[in-house]
Coordinates of C-alpha atoms in Angstrom, one line a residue:
Chain A
M1 CA 110.0 15.0 106.0
A2 CA 108.4 18.2 107.3
G3 CA 107.9 19.5 103.8
M4 CA 107.5 22.9 102.2
V5 CA 105.6 25.7 103.8
I6 CA 104.5 28.8 102.1
I7 CA 103.3 31.9 104.0
G8 CA 101.0 34.0 101.8
A9 CA 98.3 32.7 99.4
G10 CA 98.4 35.6 96.9
E11 CA 99.6 35.3 93.3
C12 CA 103.2 34.5 94.4
G13 CA 102.5 31.9 97.1
V14 CA 99.9 30.1 95.0
R15 CA 102.0 30.0 91.9
A16 CA 105.0 28.8 93.9
A17 CA 103.0 25.9 95.3
F18 CA 101.9 24.8 91.8
A19 CA 105.4 25.3 90.5
L20 CA 106.9 23.1 93.2
R21 CA 104.7 20.3 91.9
E22 CA 105.4 21.1 88.3
A23 CA 109.1 20.8 89.2
G24 CA 108.6 17.3 90.5
Y25 CA 108.4 17.9 94.3
E26 CA 106.3 15.2 95.8
G27 CA 106.5 15.8 99.6
K28 CA 104.3 17.6 101.9
L29 CA 103.2 21.1 100.9
T30 CA 101.3 23.6 102.9
L31 CA 100.0 27.0 101.8
I32 CA 98.9 29.5 104.4
G33 CA 96.6 32.4 103.6
N34 CA 95.3 34.9 106.0
E35 CA 92.1 35.7 104.0
P36 CA 89.1 33.4 104.3
H37 CA 88.6 33.3 100.5
L38 CA 89.9 30.8 97.9
P39 CA 93.1 32.6 96.6
Y40 CA 92.1 35.1 94.0
E41 CA 93.5 37.5 91.4
R42 CA 94.0 41.1 92.6
P43 CA 94.5 43.0 89.4
P44 CA 90.8 43.1 88.4
L45 CA 89.7 44.6 91.8
S46 CA 90.4 48.3 90.7
K47 CA 89.5 47.8 87.1
S48 CA 86.0 46.4 86.9
F49 CA 82.5 46.5 88.5
P50 CA 80.7 44.5 89.7
V51 CA 83.7 43.2 91.7
E52 CA 84.6 39.8 90.4
M53 CA 86.5 37.3 92.6
K54 CA 88.5 35.4 90.1
P55 CA 90.1 32.3 91.7
I56 CA 93.8 31.8 90.8
A57 CA 92.9 28.1 90.7
A58 CA 89.8 26.0 91.4
E59 CA 89.4 24.6 94.9
Q60 CA 89.8 21.0 93.7
A61 CA 93.0 21.9 91.8
F62 CA 94.8 22.4 95.1
A63 CA 93.6 19.1 96.5
E64 CA 94.3 17.2 93.3
I65 CA 98.0 17.9 93.5
G66 CA 98.3 17.7 97.3
I67 CA 98.5 21.3 98.3
K68 CA 97.2 21.7 101.8
L69 CA 95.5 25.2 101.7
L70 CA 94.9 26.8 105.1
R71 CA 92.5 29.7 104.7
G72 CA 91.9 32.5 107.2
V73 CA 95.0 31.5 109.1
T74 CA 97.6 33.9 110.3
V75 CA 101.2 33.2 111.2
A76 CA 102.5 34.6 114.5
Q77 CA 106.1 33.7 114.3
I78 CA 108.9 31.8 112.5
D79 CA 111.4 29.8 114.5
P80 CA 114.3 29.3 112.2
E81 CA 116.2 27.2 114.8
A82 CA 113.4 24.7 115.3
R83 CA 112.4 25.1 111.7
N84 CA 108.7 25.7 112.3
V85 CA 106.1 28.4 112.1
L86 CA 103.7 29.2 114.9
L87 CA 100.2 29.8 113.6
G88 CA 97.7 32.3 115.0
D89 CA 95.6 29.4 116.4
D90 CA 98.7 28.2 118.4
R91 CA 99.4 25.2 116.2
T92 CA 103.0 24.8 115.0
L93 CA 103.9 23.6 111.6
A94 CA 107.4 22.2 110.8
Y95 CA 109.2 23.0 107.5
D96 CA 112.2 21.8 105.6
K97 CA 112.1 24.9 103.4
L98 CA 109.9 28.0 104.0
L99 CA 108.8 30.6 101.5
I100 CA 107.6 34.0 102.7
A101 CA 105.3 35.5 100.2
T102 CA 103.4 37.9 102.4
G103 CA 103.1 40.6 99.8
A104 CA 102.4 44.3 100.7
R105 CA 99.7 46.3 102.3
A106 CA 98.3 49.7 101.4
R107 CA 100.3 52.6 102.7
L108 CA 98.7 55.4 104.6
F109 CA 100.6 58.6 105.5
P110 CA 99.9 60.3 108.8
G111 CA 96.6 62.2 108.6
M112 CA 95.2 59.7 106.1
E113 CA 94.1 57.0 108.6
K114 CA 90.4 57.5 107.8
A115 CA 90.8 57.0 104.1
L116 CA 89.6 53.8 102.5
T117 CA 92.2 51.6 100.8
L118 CA 92.0 49.0 98.0
R119 CA 94.0 45.8 98.4
T120 CA 91.6 42.9 99.0
V121 CA 88.4 41.7 97.5
D122 CA 86.6 42.8 100.7
D123 CA 88.1 46.3 100.3
A124 CA 86.9 46.4 96.7
K125 CA 83.4 45.2 97.5
A126 CA 83.0 47.8 100.3
L127 CA 84.3 50.6 98.2
L128 CA 82.8 50.0 94.8
G129 CA 79.6 48.8 96.3
A130 CA 79.2 52.3 97.9
I131 CA 79.7 54.2 94.7
T132 CA 76.7 55.3 92.7
G133 CA 76.0 58.0 90.1
Q134 CA 75.4 60.5 93.0
T135 CA 78.8 59.8 94.7
H136 CA 81.6 62.3 94.8
L137 CA 84.7 60.2 95.2
A138 CA 88.0 61.8 96.2
I139 CA 91.2 59.8 95.4
V140 CA 94.5 60.6 97.1
G141 CA 97.3 59.6 94.8
G142 CA 97.5 59.6 91.0
G143 CA 99.2 56.2 90.6
F144 CA 98.0 53.0 88.9
I145 CA 95.4 52.0 91.6
G146 CA 94.0 55.5 92.0
L147 CA 93.7 56.1 88.3
E148 CA 92.2 52.7 87.6
L149 CA 89.7 53.3 90.3
A150 CA 89.0 56.8 88.9
A151 CA 88.1 55.2 85.5
T152 CA 86.0 52.5 87.1
A153 CA 84.1 55.1 89.3
R154 CA 83.5 57.3 86.2
G155 CA 82.0 54.2 84.6
L156 CA 79.6 54.1 87.5
G157 CA 78.7 57.8 86.9
A158 CA 80.4 59.1 90.0
K159 CA 82.0 62.5 90.3
V160 CA 85.8 62.0 90.8
T161 CA 88.6 64.2 92.1
V162 CA 92.2 62.9 92.1
V163 CA 94.8 64.7 94.2
E164 CA 98.4 63.9 93.4
A165 CA 101.4 65.4 95.2
A166 CA 103.7 65.2 92.2
D167 CA 103.2 67.6 89.3
R168 CA 102.2 64.8 87.1
L169 CA 100.5 61.3 87.2
M170 CA 102.2 58.0 87.7
A171 CA 105.6 59.7 88.4
R172 CA 107.1 56.5 89.8
A173 CA 106.2 54.2 87.0
V174 CA 105.9 55.8 83.6
P175 CA 107.5 58.5 81.4
V176 CA 106.0 62.0 81.4
E177 CA 104.7 61.6 77.8
I178 CA 102.6 58.6 78.8
A179 CA 101.3 60.2 82.0
A180 CA 100.2 63.2 79.8
V181 CA 98.1 60.9 77.6
A182 CA 96.4 59.4 80.6
A183 CA 95.9 62.8 82.2
E184 CA 94.2 64.1 79.1
R185 CA 91.9 61.1 78.9
H186 CA 90.9 61.4 82.6
R187 CA 90.2 65.2 82.1
A188 CA 88.1 64.4 79.0
E189 CA 86.1 62.1 81.2
G190 CA 85.4 64.9 83.6
V191 CA 87.8 63.8 86.3
D192 CA 89.1 66.7 88.3
L193 CA 92.9 66.2 88.5
I194 CA 94.6 68.3 91.1
L195 CA 98.4 67.9 90.6
G196 CA 101.3 69.2 92.6
E197 CA 99.3 69.5 95.7
Q198 CA 99.9 67.8 99.1
V199 CA 97.1 66.3 101.1
V200 CA 97.5 67.3 104.8
K201 CA 94.5 65.4 106.0
A202 CA 92.0 62.8 104.6
N203 CA 88.8 62.6 106.6
E204 CA 85.8 60.4 105.9
N205 CA 84.0 63.0 103.9
S206 CA 86.6 65.6 103.0
V207 CA 90.2 66.1 101.9
E208 CA 92.3 69.0 103.2
L209 CA 95.0 70.3 100.9
A210 CA 98.2 72.1 101.8
D211 CA 97.0 75.3 100.1
G212 CA 94.0 75.4 102.5
R213 CA 91.4 74.1 100.1
V214 CA 89.0 71.5 101.4
I215 CA 87.3 69.1 99.0
R216 CA 84.0 67.9 100.4
C217 CA 83.0 64.4 99.1
D218 CA 81.2 61.2 100.0
L219 CA 84.1 58.8 99.9
V220 CA 87.9 59.2 100.3
V221 CA 90.3 56.5 99.0
A222 CA 94.0 56.6 99.4
G223 CA 96.2 55.0 96.7
V224 CA 99.6 56.2 97.8
G225 CA 101.7 53.1 97.4
A226 CA 102.3 49.9 99.4
V227 CA 104.4 48.8 102.3
P228 CA 106.0 45.3 102.1
N229 CA 104.9 42.9 104.9
T230 CA 108.3 42.2 106.4
G231 CA 107.5 41.7 110.1
L232 CA 107.7 37.9 110.3
A233 CA 110.9 37.8 108.2
E234 CA 112.6 40.6 110.3
A235 CA 111.7 38.8 113.6
A236 CA 113.2 35.6 112.2
G237 CA 116.5 37.4 111.4
A238 CA 116.2 38.3 107.7
G239 CA 117.7 41.5 106.4
I240 CA 115.2 44.2 105.6
A241 CA 115.7 47.2 103.3
N242 CA 112.5 48.3 101.6
G243 CA 111.5 44.6 101.5
I244 CA 113.0 41.3 102.7
I245 CA 116.5 41.2 101.2
V246 CA 117.1 38.1 99.1
D247 CA 119.9 36.9 96.8
H248 CA 119.6 35.9 93.1
A249 CA 117.8 32.7 94.0
F250 CA 115.4 34.4 96.5
R251 CA 117.2 33.1 99.5
T252 CA 117.2 35.2 102.7
V253 CA 120.1 35.2 105.0
V254 CA 118.2 32.8 107.3
P255 CA 118.9 29.2 106.3
N256 CA 116.1 27.4 104.5
V257 CA 114.0 30.6 104.4
F258 CA 113.1 32.2 101.0
A259 CA 111.1 35.3 100.2
A260 CA 109.5 36.3 96.9
G261 CA 106.9 38.6 95.3
D262 CA 106.0 42.1 96.5
C263 CA 107.5 41.5 99.9
C264 CA 111.1 41.0 98.7
A265 CA 113.9 43.2 97.5
F266 CA 116.0 41.3 94.9
P267 CA 119.0 42.0 92.8
Y268 CA 118.3 43.2 89.3
R269 CA 121.1 44.5 87.1
G270 CA 123.3 45.7 89.9
R271 CA 120.7 47.2 92.2
N272 CA 118.2 45.9 94.7
V273 CA 114.6 46.4 93.6
R274 CA 111.3 45.7 95.1
L275 CA 108.3 45.5 92.7
E276 CA 104.6 45.6 93.2
S277 CA 103.7 43.5 90.2
W278 CA 101.4 40.6 89.4
R279 CA 103.7 39.3 86.6
A280 CA 106.8 39.5 88.9
A281 CA 104.9 37.6 91.6
Q282 CA 104.4 34.7 89.1
D283 CA 108.0 34.9 87.7
H284 CA 109.4 35.0 91.2
A285 CA 107.2 32.0 92.2
N286 CA 108.4 29.9 89.3
H287 CA 112.0 30.7 90.1
V288 CA 111.9 30.3 93.8
A289 CA 110.1 27.0 93.6
R290 CA 113.1 25.6 91.7
A291 CA 115.5 27.3 94.1
M292 CA 113.7 25.7 97.1
L293 CA 114.6 22.4 95.4
G294 CA 118.2 23.3 95.2
D295 CA 118.6 25.1 91.8
E296 CA 120.9 28.1 92.3
T297 CA 120.3 29.7 88.8
A298 CA 120.2 33.5 89.0
Y299 CA 116.8 35.1 88.4
A300 CA 116.9 37.2 85.2
K301 CA 113.3 38.2 84.3
S302 CA 112.6 41.9 83.7
P303 CA 110.0 43.9 85.6
W304 CA 106.7 44.1 83.7
F305 CA 103.6 46.2 84.6
W306 CA 100.4 47.1 83.0
S307 CA 97.4 49.4 83.8
D308 CA 94.0 49.7 82.2
Q309 CA 92.2 53.1 82.3
Y310 CA 89.1 53.4 80.2
E311 CA 89.9 51.9 76.8
L312 CA 93.6 52.7 77.2
T313 CA 96.2 50.1 78.2
L314 CA 99.7 51.0 79.2
Q315 CA 102.5 48.5 79.6
V316 CA 106.1 48.9 81.0
V317 CA 109.0 46.5 80.8
G318 CA 112.4 46.9 82.4
L319 CA 113.5 49.6 84.8
L320 CA 112.8 53.0 83.4
E321 CA 114.7 56.1 84.2
T322 CA 112.0 58.6 83.6
D323 CA 114.4 61.6 83.5
K324 CA 116.6 60.1 80.7
P325 CA 115.9 60.2 77.0
F326 CA 113.7 57.8 75.0
H327 CA 113.4 56.6 71.4
R328 CA 109.8 57.1 70.3
R329 CA 107.9 54.8 68.0
E330 CA 104.5 55.9 66.8
L331 CA 101.9 53.1 66.4
G332 CA 99.1 55.1 64.8
D333 CA 95.7 55.8 66.5
G334 CA 97.7 57.9 69.1
G335 CA 99.5 54.9 70.5
F336 CA 103.3 55.0 71.0
I337 CA 106.2 53.2 72.6
L338 CA 109.2 54.7 74.3
F339 CA 112.4 52.7 74.3
Q340 CA 115.3 53.4 76.6
T341 CA 118.9 52.1 76.1
D342 CA 121.6 51.9 78.7
E343 CA 125.1 53.4 78.5
N344 CA 126.3 50.4 76.4
G345 CA 123.5 50.7 73.9
R346 CA 121.6 47.8 75.2
L347 CA 117.8 48.0 75.4
A348 CA 117.0 48.6 79.1
A349 CA 113.3 49.5 79.2
A350 CA 110.2 50.2 77.1
A351 CA 106.9 51.8 77.9
G352 CA 103.9 52.2 75.7
I353 CA 100.3 53.4 75.8
G354 CA 97.5 52.8 73.3
T355 CA 94.0 51.7 72.8
G356 CA 93.2 48.1 73.8
N357 CA 96.2 45.8 73.2
A358 CA 97.9 48.1 70.7
V359 CA 101.2 48.1 72.5
A360 CA 101.3 44.5 73.8
K361 CA 103.2 42.8 71.0
D362 CA 106.0 45.4 70.8
I363 CA 106.4 45.6 74.6
R364 CA 106.7 41.8 74.7
L365 CA 109.3 41.9 71.9
A366 CA 111.1 44.6 73.8
E367 CA 111.1 42.4 76.9
M368 CA 112.7 39.6 74.9
M369 CA 115.4 42.0 73.6
I370 CA 116.1 43.3 77.1
E371 CA 116.5 39.7 78.4
R372 CA 118.8 38.8 75.5
G373 CA 121.0 41.9 76.1
S374 CA 120.2 43.2 72.5
A375 CA 121.6 46.5 71.4
P376 CA 119.3 47.5 68.6
D377 CA 119.9 50.5 66.4
P378 CA 117.9 53.4 68.1
A379 CA 116.8 54.7 64.6
K380 CA 115.2 51.3 63.9
L381 CA 113.5 51.2 67.3
A382 CA 111.9 54.6 66.4
D383 CA 111.0 53.5 62.9
A384 CA 107.5 52.0 62.9
S385 CA 108.1 50.4 59.5
V386 CA 110.8 48.2 61.0
N387 CA 109.3 45.0 62.4
L388 CA 110.6 44.6 66.0
K389 CA 110.5 40.8 65.6
A390 CA 113.0 41.1 62.8
L391 CA 115.2 43.3 65.0
L392 CA 115.0 40.6 67.8
K393 CA 115.9 37.8 65.4
G394 CA 118.5 39.9 63.5
Chain B
M1 CA 78.5 18.3 59.3
T2 CA 81.6 20.4 59.0
Q3 CA 81.0 23.6 57.2
W4 CA 84.1 25.2 55.4
I5 CA 84.1 28.9 55.8
E6 CA 86.4 31.1 53.8
A7 CA 88.3 33.2 56.4
C8 CA 90.9 35.1 54.5
G9 CA 93.5 35.0 51.7
A10 CA 96.6 33.1 52.5
G11 CA 98.6 36.2 51.8
D12 CA 96.6 38.3 54.3
I13 CA 98.5 36.8 57.3
E14 CA 102.2 37.4 57.7
E15 CA 104.4 34.5 58.4
E16 CA 104.6 33.7 62.1
D17 CA 101.6 35.9 62.9
L18 CA 97.8 35.8 63.2
I19 CA 94.7 37.7 62.2
R20 CA 91.2 37.9 63.7
F21 CA 88.2 36.4 61.8
D22 CA 84.6 36.9 62.9
H23 CA 81.8 34.7 61.7
D24 CA 78.2 34.1 62.8
G25 CA 78.6 35.8 66.2
K26 CA 81.8 34.0 67.0
T27 CA 85.4 35.2 66.8
Y28 CA 88.4 33.1 65.7
A29 CA 92.2 33.5 65.3
I30 CA 93.8 32.3 62.1
Y31 CA 97.6 31.6 62.3
R32 CA 100.3 31.2 59.7
S33 CA 103.3 29.3 61.1
P34 CA 107.0 29.9 60.4
S35 CA 106.8 26.9 58.1
D36 CA 103.9 28.4 56.1
E37 CA 101.2 26.1 57.6
F38 CA 97.8 27.5 58.7
F39 CA 95.9 26.9 61.9
A40 CA 92.7 28.2 63.6
T41 CA 91.6 28.5 67.2
D42 CA 89.0 30.4 69.2
G43 CA 89.8 34.1 69.2
L44 CA 89.5 34.7 72.9
C45 CA 92.0 33.7 75.6
T46 CA 90.5 31.2 78.1
H47 CA 91.8 33.3 81.0
E48 CA 89.9 36.6 80.8
K49 CA 88.4 36.5 77.3
V50 CA 90.9 38.9 75.8
H51 CA 91.2 38.6 72.0
L52 CA 94.5 37.0 71.0
E53 CA 94.7 39.2 67.9
G54 CA 97.2 41.6 69.5
G55 CA 99.3 38.8 70.9
L56 CA 102.8 37.7 69.8
V57 CA 103.3 34.5 67.8
M58 CA 106.7 32.9 68.2
D59 CA 107.2 29.5 66.5
Y60 CA 104.0 27.6 67.3
V61 CA 103.1 29.5 70.4
I62 CA 100.6 32.4 70.7
E63 CA 100.9 34.5 73.8
C64 CA 97.9 36.5 75.1
P65 CA 98.6 40.3 74.8
K66 CA 97.1 41.0 78.2
H67 CA 98.5 38.6 80.8
N68 CA 100.9 36.5 78.7
G69 CA 99.1 33.2 78.9
R70 CA 100.6 30.9 76.3
F71 CA 99.0 28.3 74.0
D72 CA 100.3 25.9 71.3
Y73 CA 98.0 27.1 68.5
R74 CA 98.4 23.8 66.6
T75 CA 96.7 21.8 69.5
G76 CA 95.2 24.6 71.6
E77 CA 97.2 23.3 74.6
A78 CA 97.5 25.8 77.5
L79 CA 101.3 26.0 78.2
A80 CA 101.8 28.5 81.0
A81 CA 100.0 30.3 83.8
P82 CA 97.8 32.1 84.1
V83 CA 96.0 30.0 81.5
C84 CA 95.0 26.5 82.5
V85 CA 92.1 25.8 80.0
N86 CA 93.0 24.8 76.5
L87 CA 91.8 26.7 73.4
T88 CA 89.4 25.1 71.0
T89 CA 91.0 24.5 67.6
Y90 CA 89.4 24.2 64.2
P91 CA 90.5 22.3 61.0
V92 CA 92.0 24.5 58.3
K93 CA 92.5 24.0 54.6
V94 CA 94.0 26.2 51.9
E95 CA 92.4 26.2 48.5
G96 CA 93.0 28.6 45.6
G97 CA 95.0 30.9 47.8
S98 CA 92.2 31.2 50.4
V99 CA 92.2 29.9 54.0
F100 CA 89.0 28.0 55.0
I101 CA 88.2 26.9 58.6
G102 CA 86.0 24.0 59.4
I103 CA 83.1 24.7 61.8
D104 CA 80.7 22.1 63.0

């Protein structure tokens, strides 16, 4: 038996390795990571200083259950005919089943090549280590990473400017009402938000805007999305369309080759979606591990995201259509949840923002309702005196 | 010697829910199960020290509000990633309508 091989030792690859053992797989299991570090959690990197490297699992935990972890090793090529992978150091490694969990890399638009990006712990150490109370940091992109970084940099006393091409923050991910709360909070903190303005060039110490303005600063970071790492899969014959195309059990069209996590585009409620999500990476991992062992059950978990900015936390579950109406539930203390139902009245998505963990319980209940196909009365969703748990159980 | 500390009134916790209780520099979570039993654990999740107070209780499981780590609050057992370290639990007794937790 050649065993299982996993390319990518991020959240998805690591969880898949553990999930294979939890599902009873006893054969050979190799996990290949291109970073030299013990696999670590990425979400804290933009959220806290000093930069903490939080291992996903202790080093001995891999050895204890027989996961062979290759660190600092790249993969050059997959040979699906011979069923092996060629490593960067010219070794070949045979597989019975292969999981591609190569994640995504920071996107840079033309003209932004000199900007810093934040993806790895080394990126975070270099970037946050350079920020002091005297620093003027310019951030290109008003999405989750840019805004979390803005909040962290303000905590270090830096002057922060954020430039966003859309006319509001987090346009891809959250409803306008939630973006407005975040924008107000950043402005109260002294962050200079420049919305609806294109960046034509990002230099090491300045950002040039389409209207001719030049922002002079000490550091420039781009947080303008991520690009899935699909090269290996594409060369091996997998279909690619904004990610490695997989079916309901994370199978690519290449026999014995699976893909999961940020690198894959998977079917969700009639469309193909690609997520950049820590939770989805885990959910995919748990599912694909069973699929690699022959289980053909369809994946049915809903997308789930969160972001922390200052004392605010926002959470989103399901696929939002930000231009469609919401049912709003007030939580007190300024927190609120927006629910969205589909054309059949079934709950499709929910997004909330509030202090600390104010929205967590209701978003979790919304997630359970979405996955059960519940069609709750919109008036009850909007009525804070109605316990959502009762709605779920009702 | 176990010290019994009065944490709250039995009616202060809704069924299948929890509340936070702070005592002597430590923080705890006190649970009321769907079958009207009471339990107590450490208040902070073993993953990133987030308070479990805002988390969802379903049956005998508490789920961390931040990253969805799950524990059986009767035993403290860590049930699902990202948590892998169990929660410490404390004995509980109900007397005269009050919930007491036992702390060594």
